[in-house]
Amino acid sequence: MVLGRSFEDMCAQMYYRGKMFGFVHLYNGQEAVSTGFIKLLKQTDFVTSTYRDHVHALSKGVPARQVMAELFGKSTGCCRGQGGSMHMFSAEHGLLGGFAFIGEGIPVAVGAAFTSKYKREVLKEEGDMPVSIAFFGDGTANNGQFFECLNMAQLWKLPVIFVVENNLWAIGMSHYRSTSDPEIWKKGPAFGMASAHVDGMDVLKVREVAKEAVERARRGDGPTLIECETYRFRGHSLADPDELRAPAEKAHYAARDPIVALKKYLLDNEIATEAELKSIEKKIDEVVEDAVEFADASPLPGRSQLLENVFADPKGFGIGPDGRYRCEDPGFTAGTAQV
Amino acid sequence: MPRLLRHELLMFEALREGLGEEMERDPNVCVIGEDVGDYGGSYKVTKGFSEKFGSWRVLDTPIAENSFTGMAIGAAMTGLRPVVEGMNMGFLLLAYNQIANNCGMLHYTSGGQFTIPVVIRGPGGVGRQLGAEHSQRLESYFQSVPGLQMVACSTPYNAKGLMKAAIRCENPVILYEHVLLYNLKEKIPDEEYTCCLEEAEMVRPGTDITILTYSRMRYHVTQAAKTLVDRGYDPEIIDIRSLKPFDMYTIGESVKKTHRVLIVEECMRTGGIGASLRSAIMESFWDELDGPIGCLSSQDVPTPYSGPLEELTVVQPHQIVTAVENLCGKK
């Protein structure tokens, strides 16, 4: 959680210093959800997220260096600088994206869950079934893909968990102004799905609920819908003036900061000392500083990266007038994508 | 000299044969779509597959194109090779979000980490009075999506070959079938074969003019060719087959020979495959052309239900004859 917070704070700094561009959506305040769920997962499990994906990536194990370099648009980024803030991917860590349009990541998570089930049912693979988690917000819970996926996941009992990070706001649209029945978790039972609501500012409570959902998925009993009450401390993105949210609301949730809460819990229950926590924070600062240094020092992508990765098989660029596949020309990637 | 063994079948059977062979060859190949299982597919391409391969490999979906296409993409990213059927290609408009953003783009935005080896296929084109919505040509809508390959089959031979090649391809491929071609009959080889996804097909070599076409219009062109030959013309007919990318070698060699080009397509005039092809040929082979490139496309209208009106929207053989006469001059 602390890594997430420090990282996001650094992102804000870097953005205003002109190292990071475009739309950047920070996760401050919601750390308990990412940590509570993802820290229960294995490397072979899958996660999909939205554009607010930096911390999901970090929780899933993507090194801070790779995420920062991606944000700086460098070729050492996890997506070689080709994805950016809203498109974090890591095949190694089972992060299936980072999606800019809301809702479009949910079917992808369902697809990964389908693969898990397929491998068991058809390919007769044994061992723990990999589970998938789809993270998305309150705004997405009004989108067609959400409902279509709840139906399919429950119908086929797929090992997927739908996690709604309800931070009450979709940019400037209040959840209550856009949703006829604001209790999202109650929509699961309409599909026959196990559902729960949890205080998303409390990492231990989130973990409890997450554990049950992960176990349900892994033993083949199907999906769960979990609504987490949470809050983003910053605006929707670094471009959002955040003028619509009432100061009283912001203050209410600031007092429920998940990191402050956990710190208090650890100290009160003598699980850790101040000194130990301070040394963790110091280590994390070093990780984040190192990530920035690494990203700064990394090279920008070369010209050839424009055409690489458009196709997994570059024969897709076709056959040129000379009868050869265009990709056979050694100078090809330095040219233009003409088909 | 040993004779090549052949068997005769209809195009939908050829598609079925190709798909079935690939499913047997690779257990990761599966079919996802509406009524593909119990019903056997809207045009019977997957008839019998449910019994043979089981309901996980031939997945009957609820009516949720965007989501089940996205699900197929997630499955492809994690190791499967789904073949998504659009019951009618037009329904895939519902899946445009997933096809453009995820299918086409994810390999790139992930920096090459994930491949999306999906095949998206289904019946499209103008049929017999199916009404505007069931008569669409999606090739023109999807051609701009970067990262996709598009092929159109037109004979049982190339249908089977393209199906197999598309499934084996690591790129996402859209395979366009035509509602009116499923009952075409042809003898195809017993021996296993695939067709090259990026190559065009020479239908009739000639010298006077290069006629480029695909899918059902191939047959209107060959019909027009009979009249043209009678009138002393010698058209070269090429079925471009690969709608994206274009086979600029086969096309170029032909243009260099005939110096005249006519494109005959079923797409709408605006933003159709013909529009892109015309521009590509002009750019690469300007010096070879003796005149402007002709392009016959469907009219930019929603396809009417009524028979005579529907006939007027697509290119008919007599129009092809007239166009060739205008481009080549009267003989």
XYZ file of C-alpha atoms in Angstrom:
670
model
C 0.000 0.000 0.000
C 2.813 2.345 0.933
C 4.603 1.560 -2.304
C 1.414 2.368 -4.169
C 0.921 5.668 -2.382
C 4.543 6.793 -2.707
C 4.633 5.767 -6.333
C 1.485 7.666 -7.212
C 2.670 10.762 -5.352
C 5.886 10.588 -7.351
C 3.841 10.295 -10.553
C 2.104 13.567 -9.736
C 5.463 15.242 -9.197
C 6.900 13.836 -12.411
C 3.819 14.824 -14.386
C 4.041 18.441 -13.278
C 7.746 18.396 -14.099
C 6.942 17.320 -17.627
C 8.306 13.767 -17.505
C 4.941 12.084 -17.891
C 2.168 12.993 -20.300
C -1.389 12.507 -21.352
C -4.047 11.151 -19.057
C -2.725 9.936 -15.708
C -5.179 8.554 -13.160
C -3.864 8.102 -9.648
C -4.965 5.542 -7.136
C -4.352 7.418 -3.846
C -6.844 6.289 -1.244
C -7.825 3.012 -2.872
C -4.691 1.047 -1.938
C -6.504 -1.323 0.428
C -8.453 -2.830 -2.452
C -5.450 -3.548 -4.640
C -3.362 -4.915 -1.808
C -6.238 -6.755 -0.143
C -7.029 -8.750 -3.264
C -3.883 -9.036 -5.298
C -1.558 -10.035 -2.489
C -3.621 -13.235 -2.202
C -2.919 -14.138 -5.825
C -0.164 -16.209 -7.351
C 1.968 -15.152 -10.275
C -0.075 -17.518 -12.436
C -3.346 -15.802 -11.569
C -4.660 -12.971 -13.733
C -5.709 -9.381 -13.183
C -7.394 -6.871 -15.449
C -7.804 -3.261 -14.517
C -8.833 0.061 -15.999
C -6.869 3.221 -16.701
C -6.275 3.547 -12.950
C -3.866 0.647 -13.110
C -0.435 1.672 -11.785
C -0.968 0.222 -8.330
C -2.643 -2.950 -9.598
C 0.514 -3.475 -11.637
C 2.764 -2.902 -8.643
C 0.674 -5.177 -6.408
C 0.828 -7.925 -9.013
C 4.611 -7.763 -8.959
C 5.528 -5.594 -11.917
C 8.752 -3.825 -10.829
C 8.369 -0.144 -10.045
C 11.190 0.578 -12.501
C 9.226 -0.933 -15.384
C 6.036 0.934 -14.509
C 7.815 4.278 -14.135
C 9.770 3.792 -17.340
C 6.512 3.001 -19.134
C 5.006 6.226 -17.802
C 8.034 8.153 -19.032
C 7.489 6.580 -22.458
C 10.836 4.812 -22.433
C 11.660 1.583 -24.240
C 12.489 -0.108 -20.930
C 8.892 0.264 -19.800
C 6.803 -2.859 -19.277
C 5.148 -2.235 -22.628
C 8.250 -0.752 -24.292
C 6.705 2.694 -23.962
C 3.944 1.729 -26.356
C 1.115 1.461 -23.827
C 1.456 4.281 -21.354
C -0.345 5.006 -18.131
C -3.629 3.415 -19.117
C -2.215 0.250 -20.662
C 0.001 -1.586 -18.192
C 0.580 -5.178 -19.249
C 2.830 -7.924 -17.955
C 2.755 -11.440 -19.326
C 5.256 -12.493 -16.673
C 3.025 -11.326 -13.847
C -0.374 -12.163 -15.300
C -1.429 -8.544 -15.767
C -3.737 -8.624 -18.767
C -4.104 -4.817 -18.970
C -4.711 -1.621 -18.354
C -7.710 -0.544 -20.488
C -8.744 2.955 -21.422
C -12.434 2.364 -22.171
C -14.321 1.300 -19.106
C -15.863 -2.127 -19.189
C -13.670 -3.516 -21.940
C -11.293 -5.233 -19.531
C -13.997 -7.259 -17.835
C -14.600 -9.673 -20.735
C -10.844 -10.157 -20.987
C -10.734 -11.291 -17.354
C -13.675 -13.580 -18.031
C -11.766 -14.953 -21.012
C -8.742 -15.760 -18.886
C -11.072 -17.529 -16.465
C -12.558 -19.404 -19.407
C -9.071 -20.585 -20.333
C -8.571 -21.827 -16.761
C -11.784 -23.807 -16.896
C -11.107 -25.043 -20.440
C -7.680 -26.323 -19.476
C -9.257 -28.297 -16.691
C -12.338 -29.577 -18.545
C -10.862 -30.189 -21.977
C -7.107 -30.507 -21.581
C -7.492 -32.313 -18.250
C -4.792 -30.225 -16.610
C -4.453 -30.709 -12.877
C -3.372 -28.544 -10.020
C -4.684 -25.212 -8.795
C -6.971 -23.492 -11.252
C -5.701 -19.974 -12.002
C -8.256 -17.321 -11.038
C -8.871 -13.920 -12.605
C -9.826 -10.664 -10.990
C -11.416 -7.801 -12.900
C -11.071 -4.417 -11.185
C -13.314 -1.594 -12.285
C -15.302 1.335 -10.898
C -18.815 2.383 -10.040
C -19.315 3.988 -13.443
C -18.560 0.698 -15.170
C -21.259 -1.035 -13.149
C -23.832 0.667 -15.369
C -22.202 -0.610 -18.557
C -23.539 -3.472 -20.676
C -20.326 -5.471 -20.592
C -20.559 -5.635 -16.799
C -23.979 -7.245 -16.857
C -23.198 -9.486 -19.837
C -20.123 -10.777 -18.031
C -21.907 -11.366 -14.731
C -24.295 -13.569 -16.664
C -21.685 -15.566 -18.558
C -19.354 -16.002 -15.598
C -22.113 -17.362 -13.398
C -23.628 -19.446 -16.201
C -20.376 -21.283 -16.812
C -19.111 -21.027 -13.206
C -15.895 -19.382 -14.292
C -13.101 -18.665 -11.764
C -13.369 -14.890 -11.968
C -13.909 -12.245 -9.297
C -15.605 -8.958 -10.148
C -14.280 -6.201 -7.898
C -16.118 -2.889 -8.020
C -14.006 -0.090 -6.575
C -16.898 2.209 -5.768
C -15.278 5.556 -5.107
C -18.646 7.289 -5.648
C -17.512 9.330 -8.662
C -17.062 8.730 -12.381
C -15.061 11.865 -13.208
C -17.717 14.425 -12.300
C -20.720 12.121 -12.292
C -21.863 11.102 -8.869
C -22.734 7.435 -8.520
C -26.119 8.457 -7.134
C -26.950 10.605 -10.155
C -26.242 7.841 -12.650
C -27.494 4.688 -10.971
C -31.113 3.770 -10.347
C -30.205 1.346 -7.543
C -26.851 2.424 -6.143
C -26.168 -0.799 -4.236
C -24.036 -2.559 -6.817
C -23.317 -5.702 -4.837
C -27.044 -6.449 -4.747
C -27.018 -6.956 -8.504
C -25.012 -10.158 -8.220
C -27.835 -12.271 -6.758
C -29.982 -11.336 -9.752
C -27.582 -13.550 -11.712
C -27.383 -16.160 -8.984
C -23.946 -14.927 -8.021
C -22.379 -14.811 -4.559
C -21.862 -11.170 -3.660
C -20.501 -9.067 -0.847
C -20.020 -5.478 0.202
C -16.878 -4.488 2.081
C -15.262 -1.418 3.607
C -12.620 -0.791 0.962
C -10.639 1.531 3.251
C -9.752 -1.384 5.556
C -7.192 -3.712 4.040
C -7.779 -6.514 6.527
C -11.513 -6.549 5.908
C -10.911 -6.552 2.172
C -8.530 -9.447 2.538
C -11.099 -11.494 4.467
C -13.711 -11.091 1.773
C -11.160 -11.586 -0.981
C -9.943 -14.834 0.544
C -13.411 -16.326 0.423
C -13.886 -15.247 -3.186
C -10.522 -16.595 -4.327
C -11.155 -19.924 -2.609
C -14.606 -20.157 -4.170
C -13.161 -19.545 -7.626
C -10.269 -21.925 -7.206
C -12.354 -24.869 -6.099
C -14.575 -24.417 -9.129
C -17.627 -22.919 -7.479
C -17.674 -19.914 -9.739
C -17.526 -16.144 -9.584
C -18.112 -13.553 -6.873
C -19.142 -9.909 -7.124
C -17.590 -7.702 -4.461
C -18.351 -4.030 -4.025
C -15.665 -2.122 -2.135
C -16.572 1.215 -0.628
C -13.515 3.326 -1.297
C -12.445 6.822 -2.268
C -9.856 8.506 -4.419
C -8.024 11.264 -2.598
C -7.055 13.025 -5.801
C -9.079 14.065 -8.812
C -10.139 11.620 -11.505
C -6.917 12.362 -13.352
C -4.137 14.897 -13.040
C -6.138 17.103 -15.385
C -9.257 17.062 -13.211
C -9.748 20.238 -11.104
C -11.882 18.147 -8.723
C -14.304 20.942 -7.932
C -17.507 18.949 -7.593
C -16.762 16.818 -4.555
C -17.781 18.307 -1.228
C -14.971 19.106 1.227
C -16.899 17.290 3.941
C -16.955 14.102 1.891
C -13.235 14.334 1.176
C -12.491 14.942 4.848
C -14.604 11.976 5.872
C -12.611 9.599 3.734
C -9.244 11.212 4.446
C -9.870 10.274 8.065
C -10.242 6.669 6.901
C -6.916 6.560 5.045
C -6.152 2.834 4.695
C -2.444 3.274 5.296
C -2.939 5.333 8.454
C -5.508 2.787 9.633
C -3.221 -0.182 9.113
C -0.324 1.634 10.755
C -2.463 2.292 13.806
C -3.540 -1.354 13.875
C 0.037 -2.615 13.676
C 1.228 -0.292 16.414
C -1.782 -0.812 18.693
C -1.459 -4.583 18.448
C 2.323 -4.419 18.795
C 2.831 -6.288 15.519
C 5.443 -3.733 14.468
C 7.294 -0.816 15.995
C 7.475 2.766 14.752
C 11.076 2.212 13.861
C 10.286 -0.862 11.785
C 7.526 0.947 9.906
C 9.784 3.937 9.325
C 12.472 1.697 7.896
C 9.912 0.111 5.511
C 8.861 3.576 4.378
C 12.480 4.528 3.829
C 13.113 1.406 1.735
C 10.058 2.196 -0.360
C 11.222 5.755 -0.928
C 14.476 4.296 -2.200
C 12.601 1.969 -4.565
C 10.573 4.850 -5.961
C 13.625 7.116 -6.303
C 15.468 4.322 -8.032
C 12.515 3.826 -10.371
C 12.647 7.491 -11.368
C 16.410 7.405 -11.887
C 16.073 4.279 -13.989
C 13.274 5.767 -16.066
C 15.177 9.030 -16.538
C 18.310 7.246 -17.671
C 16.470 4.876 -20.020
C 16.390 5.508 -23.751
C 13.342 6.608 -25.700
C 12.067 4.092 -28.252
C 13.805 3.995 -31.626
C 12.055 4.528 -34.944
C 11.753 0.806 -35.585
C 9.441 0.412 -32.628
C 6.702 2.095 -34.593
C 6.156 -1.006 -36.702
C 7.366 -3.772 -34.429
C 4.574 -5.411 -32.470
C 1.768 -4.199 -34.742
C 1.519 -7.834 -35.772
C 2.731 -10.876 -33.871
C 3.505 -12.246 -37.325
C 4.824 -9.362 -39.413
C 3.733 -11.151 -42.595
C 0.530 -9.265 -41.791
C 2.052 -6.229 -43.474
C 1.683 -8.129 -46.696
C 3.510 -8.736 -49.925
C 5.082 -5.739 -51.634
C 5.306 -5.007 -55.357
C 8.647 -6.804 -55.533
C 7.076 -10.107 -54.539
C 8.668 -10.300 -51.134
C 6.952 -9.922 -47.813
C 7.534 -6.335 -46.707
C 8.919 -7.537 -43.395
C 11.709 -9.379 -45.226
C 13.239 -6.052 -46.151
C 15.863 -5.295 -43.506
C 14.993 -1.609 -43.656
C 11.317 -2.313 -43.213
C 10.780 -1.216 -39.642
C 12.435 2.100 -40.353
C 9.839 2.818 -43.004
C 6.135 3.483 -42.864
C 3.268 1.076 -42.260
C 1.954 0.915 -45.811
C -0.090 -2.083 -46.725
C 1.300 -40.548 -62.972
C -0.758 -40.787 -59.771
C -4.030 -38.879 -59.902
C -4.686 -36.476 -57.052
C -7.514 -37.811 -54.931
C -10.372 -35.369 -54.571
C -13.770 -35.195 -52.974
C -16.713 -32.980 -53.795
C -18.398 -30.773 -51.249
C -20.282 -27.546 -50.670
C -18.568 -24.429 -49.327
C -20.079 -24.644 -45.856
C -18.828 -28.237 -45.696
C -15.384 -27.108 -46.773
C -15.339 -24.533 -43.971
C -16.470 -27.245 -41.588
C -13.786 -29.612 -42.785
C -11.065 -27.006 -42.345
C -12.246 -26.025 -38.903
C -12.661 -29.636 -37.834
C -9.182 -30.589 -38.996
C -7.658 -27.721 -37.040
C -9.650 -28.626 -33.943
C -8.363 -32.162 -34.155
C -4.833 -31.007 -34.759
C -4.693 -28.541 -31.858
C -6.771 -29.009 -28.688
C -6.503 -25.287 -27.939
C -8.709 -24.426 -30.925
C -12.282 -23.817 -29.865
C -15.417 -22.211 -31.276
C -17.364 -19.466 -29.524
C -20.609 -18.006 -30.771
C -24.384 -18.062 -30.820
C -25.971 -21.374 -31.774
C -22.666 -22.903 -32.813
C -23.160 -25.971 -30.627
C -26.544 -27.644 -30.470
C -27.856 -25.791 -33.524
C -24.725 -26.489 -35.546
C -24.190 -22.904 -36.609
C -26.510 -20.593 -38.516
C -25.163 -21.966 -41.826
C -24.243 -25.379 -40.466
C -20.508 -24.769 -40.431
C -20.231 -26.424 -37.011
C -22.830 -29.135 -37.476
C -21.897 -32.211 -35.464
C -19.040 -30.472 -33.658
C -20.736 -30.344 -30.300
C -21.120 -34.114 -30.193
C -17.594 -34.630 -31.446
C -15.657 -32.032 -29.451
C -17.886 -31.341 -26.461
C -19.649 -28.209 -25.301
C -16.578 -26.482 -23.871
C -14.877 -26.569 -27.253
C -18.011 -25.504 -29.102
C -19.421 -22.888 -26.779
C -23.017 -21.753 -27.227
C -23.041 -18.188 -25.934
C -25.804 -15.892 -24.755
C -26.545 -12.954 -27.064
C -23.714 -10.670 -25.962
C -21.369 -10.093 -28.893
C -19.148 -7.445 -27.336
C -18.587 -9.494 -24.203
C -18.100 -12.884 -25.755
C -15.729 -11.487 -28.334
C -13.814 -9.851 -25.465
C -13.899 -13.167 -23.667
C -12.419 -14.858 -26.726
C -9.675 -12.245 -26.736
C -8.884 -12.865 -23.062
C -8.833 -16.585 -23.791
C -6.468 -16.034 -26.723
C -4.156 -13.968 -24.545
C -3.952 -16.844 -22.082
C -3.268 -19.706 -24.479
C -6.393 -20.710 -26.399
C -7.106 -20.212 -30.107
C -10.777 -19.267 -30.320
C -12.767 -19.058 -33.527
C -15.538 -16.553 -32.941
C -18.624 -16.880 -35.102
C -20.748 -13.844 -35.805
C -24.092 -15.434 -36.551
C -24.430 -12.769 -39.165
C -21.339 -10.627 -39.643
C -23.503 -7.565 -38.993
C -23.933 -8.622 -35.364
C -20.246 -8.069 -34.880
C -20.909 -4.341 -35.008
C -21.917 -4.899 -31.410
C -18.400 -6.144 -30.808
C -16.631 -3.234 -32.499
C -15.183 -2.034 -29.186
C -13.496 -5.343 -28.541
C -12.455 -5.939 -32.143
C -10.842 -2.545 -32.566
C -9.448 -1.797 -29.135
C -8.474 -5.227 -27.916
C -8.257 -7.588 -30.845
C -6.363 -5.226 -33.094
C -4.405 -3.207 -30.607
C -3.415 -5.314 -27.610
C -0.374 -6.913 -29.150
C 1.000 -3.439 -29.750
C -0.028 -1.681 -26.554
C 1.352 -4.561 -24.508
C 4.709 -4.074 -26.218
C 4.400 -7.452 -27.923
C 3.780 -9.431 -24.731
C 0.454 -10.917 -25.686
C -0.678 -12.474 -28.948
C -4.315 -12.624 -29.974
C -4.591 -15.586 -32.348
C -8.352 -15.332 -32.786
C -10.302 -15.929 -35.966
C -13.509 -13.971 -36.331
C -15.758 -15.339 -39.039
C -19.299 -15.371 -40.244
C -21.741 -14.803 -43.090
C -22.007 -11.307 -44.491
C -22.825 -9.552 -47.718
C -26.086 -8.939 -49.513
C -28.300 -12.010 -49.605
C -31.809 -12.518 -50.947
C -34.011 -9.851 -49.422
C -32.667 -10.211 -45.906
C -33.218 -6.516 -45.175
C -30.714 -3.771 -44.526
C -29.282 -4.941 -41.234
C -28.622 -8.500 -42.362
C -27.014 -7.342 -45.591
C -23.959 -5.510 -44.395
C -20.347 -5.527 -45.578
C -18.194 -5.198 -42.516
C -14.924 -5.386 -44.385
C -15.150 -1.679 -45.047
C -15.713 -0.882 -41.380
C -12.889 -3.013 -40.006
C -10.240 -2.345 -42.628
C -8.865 0.648 -40.754
C -8.272 -1.198 -37.511
C -4.520 -1.624 -37.192
C -3.326 -5.068 -36.254
C -6.040 -7.061 -38.008
C -5.725 -9.224 -41.093
C -8.784 -9.705 -43.286
C -9.478 -12.392 -45.866
C -12.573 -13.210 -47.905
C -13.253 -16.728 -49.160
C -15.081 -17.390 -52.399
C -14.725 -21.068 -53.311
C -14.828 -24.294 -51.300
C -11.115 -24.691 -52.014
C -10.035 -21.327 -50.677
C -12.642 -21.422 -47.900
C -11.063 -24.513 -46.372
C -7.531 -23.304 -47.019
C -8.101 -19.851 -45.590
C -9.923 -21.201 -42.554
C -6.972 -23.430 -41.712
C -4.414 -20.718 -42.358
C -6.344 -18.170 -40.321
C -6.513 -20.509 -37.335
C -2.782 -21.193 -37.514
C -1.912 -17.518 -37.877
C -0.594 -15.743 -34.785
C -2.333 -12.507 -35.824
C -6.065 -11.913 -35.361
C -7.797 -12.656 -38.663
C -11.288 -11.791 -39.837
C -12.576 -14.354 -42.341
C -15.451 -12.982 -44.406
C -17.890 -15.548 -45.761
C -20.848 -14.674 -47.987
C -24.439 -15.750 -47.292
C -25.073 -16.693 -50.914
C -21.955 -18.773 -51.450
C -22.386 -21.501 -48.839
C -23.882 -23.955 -51.341
C -21.194 -23.621 -53.997
C -19.953 -27.035 -55.021
C -16.377 -27.951 -55.893
C -13.965 -30.880 -55.843
C -11.146 -30.240 -53.394
C -7.991 -32.259 -52.633
C -8.110 -35.108 -50.158
C -4.619 -34.216 -49.068
C -4.180 -31.555 -46.422
C -3.499 -28.012 -47.654
C -3.716 -24.406 -46.555
C -3.986 -21.202 -48.536
C -1.666 -18.272 -48.040
C -3.480 -15.524 -46.155
C -1.630 -12.711 -47.876
C -1.881 -13.910 -51.487
C -4.398 -13.087 -54.165
C -5.789 -15.787 -56.490
C -5.533 -15.727 -60.282
C -8.952 -16.676 -61.628
C -8.495 -16.038 -65.341
C -5.271 -14.834 -66.940
C -5.747 -12.186 -69.621
C -4.203 -9.184 -71.354
C -6.712 -6.384 -71.823
C -7.647 -5.321 -68.340
C -7.096 -6.333 -64.720
C -10.346 -6.955 -62.920
C -9.883 -7.121 -59.145
C -12.695 -8.565 -57.102
C -13.505 -10.719 -54.080
C -16.233 -12.836 -52.519
C -19.532 -13.053 -54.358
C -18.683 -10.403 -56.930
C -16.118 -12.857 -58.314
C -19.056 -14.705 -59.824
C -20.645 -11.601 -61.295
C -17.242 -10.845 -62.831
C -16.809 -14.323 -64.297
C -20.311 -14.133 -65.678
C -19.575 -10.753 -67.239
C -16.343 -12.216 -68.608
C -18.294 -14.669 -70.775
C -19.987 -11.722 -72.499
C -16.724 -9.824 -72.711
C -14.884 -12.730 -74.303
C -17.690 -13.063 -76.847
C -17.161 -9.419 -77.681
C -13.471 -9.888 -78.171
C -12.049 -8.800 -74.831
C -9.443 -10.719 -72.844
C -9.898 -9.772 -69.169
C -7.525 -10.894 -66.436
C -9.533 -11.707 -63.332
C -7.937 -11.728 -59.905
C -9.735 -12.586 -56.706
C -7.802 -10.452 -54.235
C -8.818 -12.728 -51.310
C -6.641 -10.812 -48.869
C -8.552 -7.613 -48.130
C -5.920 -6.468 -45.701
C -3.037 -6.502 -46.557
C -3.326 -6.312 -50.344
C -1.129 -8.642 -52.401
C 0.647 -5.851 -54.256
C 2.826 -8.310 -56.150
C 0.099 -10.286 -57.905
C -1.861 -7.091 -58.456
C 1.210 -5.191 -59.659
C 2.345 -7.850 -62.110
C -1.117 -7.794 -63.612
C -1.259 -4.007 -63.899
C 2.134 -4.019 -65.587
C 0.717 -6.436 -68.151
C -2.691 -4.918 -68.897
C -2.295 -1.232 -67.883
C -5.999 -1.002 -67.095
C -7.781 -1.727 -63.836
C -11.380 -2.251 -62.815
C -12.288 -3.032 -59.225
C -15.600 -4.796 -58.644
C -16.739 -5.060 -55.060
C -19.841 -5.437 -52.945
C -18.733 -2.818 -50.401
C -20.396 0.540 -50.338
C -18.736 3.125 -52.513
C -17.693 5.286 -49.567
C -14.696 4.023 -47.646
C -14.889 0.562 -49.164
C -12.117 -1.870 -49.901
C -12.135 -0.535 -53.464
C -11.370 2.946 -52.253
C -8.254 1.736 -50.428
C -7.212 -0.542 -53.260
C -7.561 2.190 -55.865
C -5.363 4.464 -53.841
C -2.740 1.781 -53.226
C -2.534 0.889 -56.929
C -2.291 4.526 -57.973
C 0.520 5.121 -55.529
C 2.581 2.091 -56.524
C 1.804 1.666 -60.214
C 0.894 5.124 -61.563
C 3.332 4.870 -64.454
C 1.821 1.578 -65.567
C -1.710 2.895 -65.937
C -3.174 3.916 -69.277
C -6.264 5.377 -67.732
C -8.118 5.972 -64.484
C -8.834 3.004 -62.253
C -12.501 2.044 -62.456
C -14.325 1.013 -59.327
C -17.773 -0.537 -59.231
C -19.194 -0.702 -55.721
C -22.571 -1.107 -54.131
C -24.655 2.016 -53.819
C -24.419 3.934 -50.568
C -27.908 2.992 -49.453
C -29.311 0.772 -46.745
C -30.085 -2.428 -48.629
C -33.791 -2.374 -49.437
C -35.989 -5.368 -48.756
C -37.857 -5.350 -52.042
C -36.273 -7.581 -54.712
C -35.877 -5.199 -57.662
C -34.544 -2.455 -55.415
C -32.069 -4.813 -53.780
C -30.802 -5.873 -57.188
C -30.092 -2.241 -58.018
C -27.862 -1.776 -54.990
C -25.225 -4.356 -55.914
C -23.094 -4.482 -59.038
C -24.641 -6.616 -61.779
C -22.777 -8.350 -64.626
C -24.071 -5.993 -67.322
C -22.582 -3.048 -65.430
C -19.232 -4.814 -65.354
C -19.404 -5.361 -69.109
C -20.174 -1.686 -69.707
C -17.376 -0.560 -67.401
C -14.809 -2.734 -69.205
C -15.968 -1.467 -72.575
C -15.577 2.105 -71.355
C -12.111 1.520 -69.905
C -10.771 -0.499 -72.832
C -12.635 1.154 -75.668
C -15.080 -0.578 -77.996
C -13.775 -3.575 -79.889
